[in-house]
Amino acid sequence: MTLSLSAVAASSVSAPEDPGPRIRALAAVLREAPQADADVLLTGLARMLDAHMGRGHDDPASNRRIRDQLDNIELLMALEIERAGVRHTPSPLPAAA
């Protein structure tokens, strides 16, 4: 069974009105990723969903597979972000009281 994009969008929770410039920039990086990288990202997301679906939130093996996939996705995203020039400027830490 395949789901159309409109069916998925209709069943999802509505997105925030304005996600902010950083989220929009990161979404653009994902949209513009080369096809090979996008395929790897989608496969990683599918593996995370597979590890999560039908298992409890406290399943150590499932959580380990999800963390492994997140690490892989984070590395690929870091490369894409660097290529696209979208960097994160850390917020200054609050002053100690």
JSON list of C-alpha atoms in Angstrom, two decimals:
[
{"chain": "A", "resi": 1, "resn": "MET", "atom": "CA", "xyz": [0.00, 0.00, 0.00]},
{"chain": "A", "resi": 2, "resn": "THR", "atom": "CA", "xyz": [1.30, 3.45, -0.87]},
{"chain": "A", "resi": 3, "resn": "LEU", "atom": "CA", "xyz": [0.23, 6.71, 0.67]},
{"chain": "A", "resi": 4, "resn": "SER", "atom": "CA", "xyz": [-0.04, 9.84, -1.37]},
{"chain": "A", "resi": 5, "resn": "LEU", "atom": "CA", "xyz": [1.63, 12.95, -0.05]},
{"chain": "A", "resi": 6, "resn": "SER", "atom": "CA", "xyz": [-1.75, 14.62, 0.34]},
{"chain": "A", "resi": 7, "resn": "ALA", "atom": "CA", "xyz": [-3.03, 11.71, 2.46]},
{"chain": "A", "resi": 8, "resn": "VAL", "atom": "CA", "xyz": [-0.01, 11.97, 4.73]},
{"chain": "A", "resi": 9, "resn": "ALA", "atom": "CA", "xyz": [-0.32, 15.75, 4.98]},
{"chain": "A", "resi": 10, "resn": "ALA", "atom": "CA", "xyz": [-4.03, 15.53, 5.76]},
{"chain": "A", "resi": 11, "resn": "SER", "atom": "CA", "xyz": [-3.41, 13.06, 8.58]},
{"chain": "A", "resi": 12, "resn": "SER", "atom": "CA", "xyz": [-0.51, 14.95, 10.14]},
{"chain": "A", "resi": 13, "resn": "VAL", "atom": "CA", "xyz": [-0.63, 17.62, 12.79]},
{"chain": "A", "resi": 14, "resn": "SER", "atom": "CA", "xyz": [-0.54, 21.11, 11.35]},
{"chain": "A", "resi": 15, "resn": "ALA", "atom": "CA", "xyz": [2.87, 22.71, 11.17]},
{"chain": "A", "resi": 16, "resn": "PRO", "atom": "CA", "xyz": [3.70, 25.83, 13.17]},
{"chain": "A", "resi": 17, "resn": "GLU", "atom": "CA", "xyz": [2.85, 29.07, 11.36]},
{"chain": "A", "resi": 18, "resn": "ASP", "atom": "CA", "xyz": [6.45, 30.24, 11.06]},
{"chain": "A", "resi": 19, "resn": "PRO", "atom": "CA", "xyz": [9.15, 27.66, 11.77]},
{"chain": "A", "resi": 20, "resn": "GLY", "atom": "CA", "xyz": [11.85, 30.32, 11.74]},
{"chain": "A", "resi": 21, "resn": "PRO", "atom": "CA", "xyz": [14.66, 31.07, 9.33]},
{"chain": "A", "resi": 22, "resn": "ARG", "atom": "CA", "xyz": [16.98, 28.30, 10.52]},
{"chain": "A", "resi": 23, "resn": "ILE", "atom": "CA", "xyz": [14.34, 25.58, 10.16]},
{"chain": "A", "resi": 24, "resn": "ARG", "atom": "CA", "xyz": [13.41, 26.91, 6.71]},
{"chain": "A", "resi": 25, "resn": "ALA", "atom": "CA", "xyz": [17.10, 26.87, 5.71]},
{"chain": "A", "resi": 26, "resn": "LEU", "atom": "CA", "xyz": [17.56, 23.31, 6.95]},
{"chain": "A", "resi": 27, "resn": "ALA", "atom": "CA", "xyz": [14.40, 22.21, 5.12]},
{"chain": "A", "resi": 28, "resn": "ALA", "atom": "CA", "xyz": [15.84, 23.78, 1.97]},
{"chain": "A", "resi": 29, "resn": "VAL", "atom": "CA", "xyz": [19.07, 21.81, 2.48]},
{"chain": "A", "resi": 30, "resn": "LEU", "atom": "CA", "xyz": [17.02, 18.61, 2.66]},
{"chain": "A", "resi": 31, "resn": "ARG", "atom": "CA", "xyz": [15.02, 19.53, -0.46]},
{"chain": "A", "resi": 32, "resn": "GLU", "atom": "CA", "xyz": [18.14, 20.41, -2.43]},
{"chain": "A", "resi": 33, "resn": "ALA", "atom": "CA", "xyz": [20.28, 17.46, -1.30]},
{"chain": "A", "resi": 34, "resn": "PRO", "atom": "CA", "xyz": [21.69, 15.47, -4.20]},
{"chain": "A", "resi": 35, "resn": "GLN", "atom": "CA", "xyz": [19.51, 12.47, -5.06]},
{"chain": "A", "resi": 36, "resn": "ALA", "atom": "CA", "xyz": [22.01, 9.97, -3.64]},
{"chain": "A", "resi": 37, "resn": "ASP", "atom": "CA", "xyz": [22.17, 11.81, -0.31]},
{"chain": "A", "resi": 38, "resn": "ALA", "atom": "CA", "xyz": [18.39, 12.21, -0.21]},
{"chain": "A", "resi": 39, "resn": "ASP", "atom": "CA", "xyz": [18.01, 8.45, -0.76]},
{"chain": "A", "resi": 40, "resn": "VAL", "atom": "CA", "xyz": [20.36, 7.76, 2.16]},
{"chain": "A", "resi": 41, "resn": "LEU", "atom": "CA", "xyz": [18.46, 10.23, 4.38]},
{"chain": "A", "resi": 42, "resn": "LEU", "atom": "CA", "xyz": [15.09, 8.69, 3.51]},
{"chain": "A", "resi": 43, "resn": "THR", "atom": "CA", "xyz": [16.42, 5.18, 4.08]},
{"chain": "A", "resi": 44, "resn": "GLY", "atom": "CA", "xyz": [17.75, 6.23, 7.48]},
{"chain": "A", "resi": 45, "resn": "LEU", "atom": "CA", "xyz": [14.41, 7.76, 8.42]},
{"chain": "A", "resi": 46, "resn": "ALA", "atom": "CA", "xyz": [12.62, 4.61, 7.27]},
{"chain": "A", "resi": 47, "resn": "ARG", "atom": "CA", "xyz": [14.96, 2.48, 9.40]},
{"chain": "A", "resi": 48, "resn": "MET", "atom": "CA", "xyz": [14.22, 4.66, 12.43]},
{"chain": "A", "resi": 49, "resn": "LEU", "atom": "CA", "xyz": [10.50, 4.30, 11.86]},
{"chain": "A", "resi": 50, "resn": "ASP", "atom": "CA", "xyz": [10.88, 0.54, 11.49]},
{"chain": "A", "resi": 51, "resn": "ALA", "atom": "CA", "xyz": [12.86, 0.35, 14.73]},
{"chain": "A", "resi": 52, "resn": "HIS", "atom": "CA", "xyz": [10.26, 2.45, 16.54]},
{"chain": "A", "resi": 53, "resn": "MET", "atom": "CA", "xyz": [6.96, 1.12, 15.19]},
{"chain": "A", "resi": 54, "resn": "GLY", "atom": "CA", "xyz": [5.38, -1.63, 17.23]},
{"chain": "A", "resi": 55, "resn": "ARG", "atom": "CA", "xyz": [7.94, -1.40, 20.02]},
{"chain": "A", "resi": 56, "resn": "GLY", "atom": "CA", "xyz": [7.80, 0.35, 23.34]},
{"chain": "A", "resi": 57, "resn": "HIS", "atom": "CA", "xyz": [9.67, 3.54, 24.02]},
{"chain": "A", "resi": 58, "resn": "ASP", "atom": "CA", "xyz": [11.77, 1.68, 26.58]},
{"chain": "A", "resi": 59, "resn": "ASP", "atom": "CA", "xyz": [13.03, -1.06, 24.20]},
{"chain": "A", "resi": 60, "resn": "PRO", "atom": "CA", "xyz": [16.84, -0.79, 24.47]},
{"chain": "A", "resi": 61, "resn": "ALA", "atom": "CA", "xyz": [17.59, -2.58, 21.18]},
{"chain": "A", "resi": 62, "resn": "SER", "atom": "CA", "xyz": [15.14, -0.42, 19.25]},
{"chain": "A", "resi": 63, "resn": "ASN", "atom": "CA", "xyz": [16.45, 2.76, 20.88]},
{"chain": "A", "resi": 64, "resn": "ARG", "atom": "CA", "xyz": [20.03, 1.76, 20.02]},
{"chain": "A", "resi": 65, "resn": "ARG", "atom": "CA", "xyz": [19.11, 1.25, 16.35]},
{"chain": "A", "resi": 66, "resn": "ILE", "atom": "CA", "xyz": [17.34, 4.61, 16.31]},
{"chain": "A", "resi": 67, "resn": "ARG", "atom": "CA", "xyz": [20.37, 6.35, 17.85]},
{"chain": "A", "resi": 68, "resn": "ASP", "atom": "CA", "xyz": [22.65, 4.67, 15.29]},
{"chain": "A", "resi": 69, "resn": "GLN", "atom": "CA", "xyz": [20.45, 5.91, 12.45]},
{"chain": "A", "resi": 70, "resn": "LEU", "atom": "CA", "xyz": [20.31, 9.40, 13.98]},
{"chain": "A", "resi": 71, "resn": "ASP", "atom": "CA", "xyz": [24.12, 9.44, 14.12]},
{"chain": "A", "resi": 72, "resn": "ASN", "atom": "CA", "xyz": [24.29, 8.48, 10.43]},
{"chain": "A", "resi": 73, "resn": "ILE", "atom": "CA", "xyz": [21.70, 11.09, 9.46]},
{"chain": "A", "resi": 74, "resn": "GLU", "atom": "CA", "xyz": [23.44, 13.74, 11.58]},
{"chain": "A", "resi": 75, "resn": "LEU", "atom": "CA", "xyz": [26.74, 13.11, 9.81]},
{"chain": "A", "resi": 76, "resn": "LEU", "atom": "CA", "xyz": [25.18, 13.30, 6.37]},
{"chain": "A", "resi": 77, "resn": "MET", "atom": "CA", "xyz": [23.23, 16.42, 7.31]},
{"chain": "A", "resi": 78, "resn": "ALA", "atom": "CA", "xyz": [26.40, 18.04, 8.68]},
{"chain": "A", "resi": 79, "resn": "LEU", "atom": "CA", "xyz": [28.05, 17.49, 5.30]},
{"chain": "A", "resi": 80, "resn": "GLU", "atom": "CA", "xyz": [25.04, 18.89, 3.44]},
{"chain": "A", "resi": 81, "resn": "ILE", "atom": "CA", "xyz": [24.80, 21.88, 5.80]},
{"chain": "A", "resi": 82, "resn": "GLU", "atom": "CA", "xyz": [28.49, 22.63, 5.31]},
{"chain": "A", "resi": 83, "resn": "ARG", "atom": "CA", "xyz": [28.08, 22.35, 1.54]},
{"chain": "A", "resi": 84, "resn": "ALA", "atom": "CA", "xyz": [25.07, 24.69, 1.62]},
{"chain": "A", "resi": 85, "resn": "GLY", "atom": "CA", "xyz": [26.71, 27.15, 4.02]},
{"chain": "A", "resi": 86, "resn": "VAL", "atom": "CA", "xyz": [23.96, 26.96, 6.66]},
{"chain": "A", "resi": 87, "resn": "ARG", "atom": "CA", "xyz": [25.72, 27.16, 10.00]},
{"chain": "A", "resi": 88, "resn": "HIS", "atom": "CA", "xyz": [24.50, 27.28, 13.55]},
{"chain": "A", "resi": 89, "resn": "THR", "atom": "CA", "xyz": [25.61, 30.17, 15.67]},
{"chain": "A", "resi": 90, "resn": "PRO", "atom": "CA", "xyz": [25.32, 29.04, 19.28]},
{"chain": "A", "resi": 91, "resn": "SER", "atom": "CA", "xyz": [23.36, 31.26, 21.63]},
{"chain": "A", "resi": 92, "resn": "PRO", "atom": "CA", "xyz": [25.48, 32.81, 24.36]},
{"chain": "A", "resi": 93, "resn": "LEU", "atom": "CA", "xyz": [25.20, 31.04, 27.68]},
{"chain": "A", "resi": 94, "resn": "PRO", "atom": "CA", "xyz": [23.25, 32.90, 30.35]},
{"chain": "A", "resi": 95, "resn": "ALA", "atom": "CA", "xyz": [25.42, 34.78, 32.82]},
{"chain": "A", "resi": 96, "resn": "ALA", "atom": "CA", "xyz": [26.06, 32.95, 36.08]},
{"chain": "A", "resi": 97, "resn": "ALA", "atom": "CA", "xyz": [24.10, 34.38, 39.00]}
]
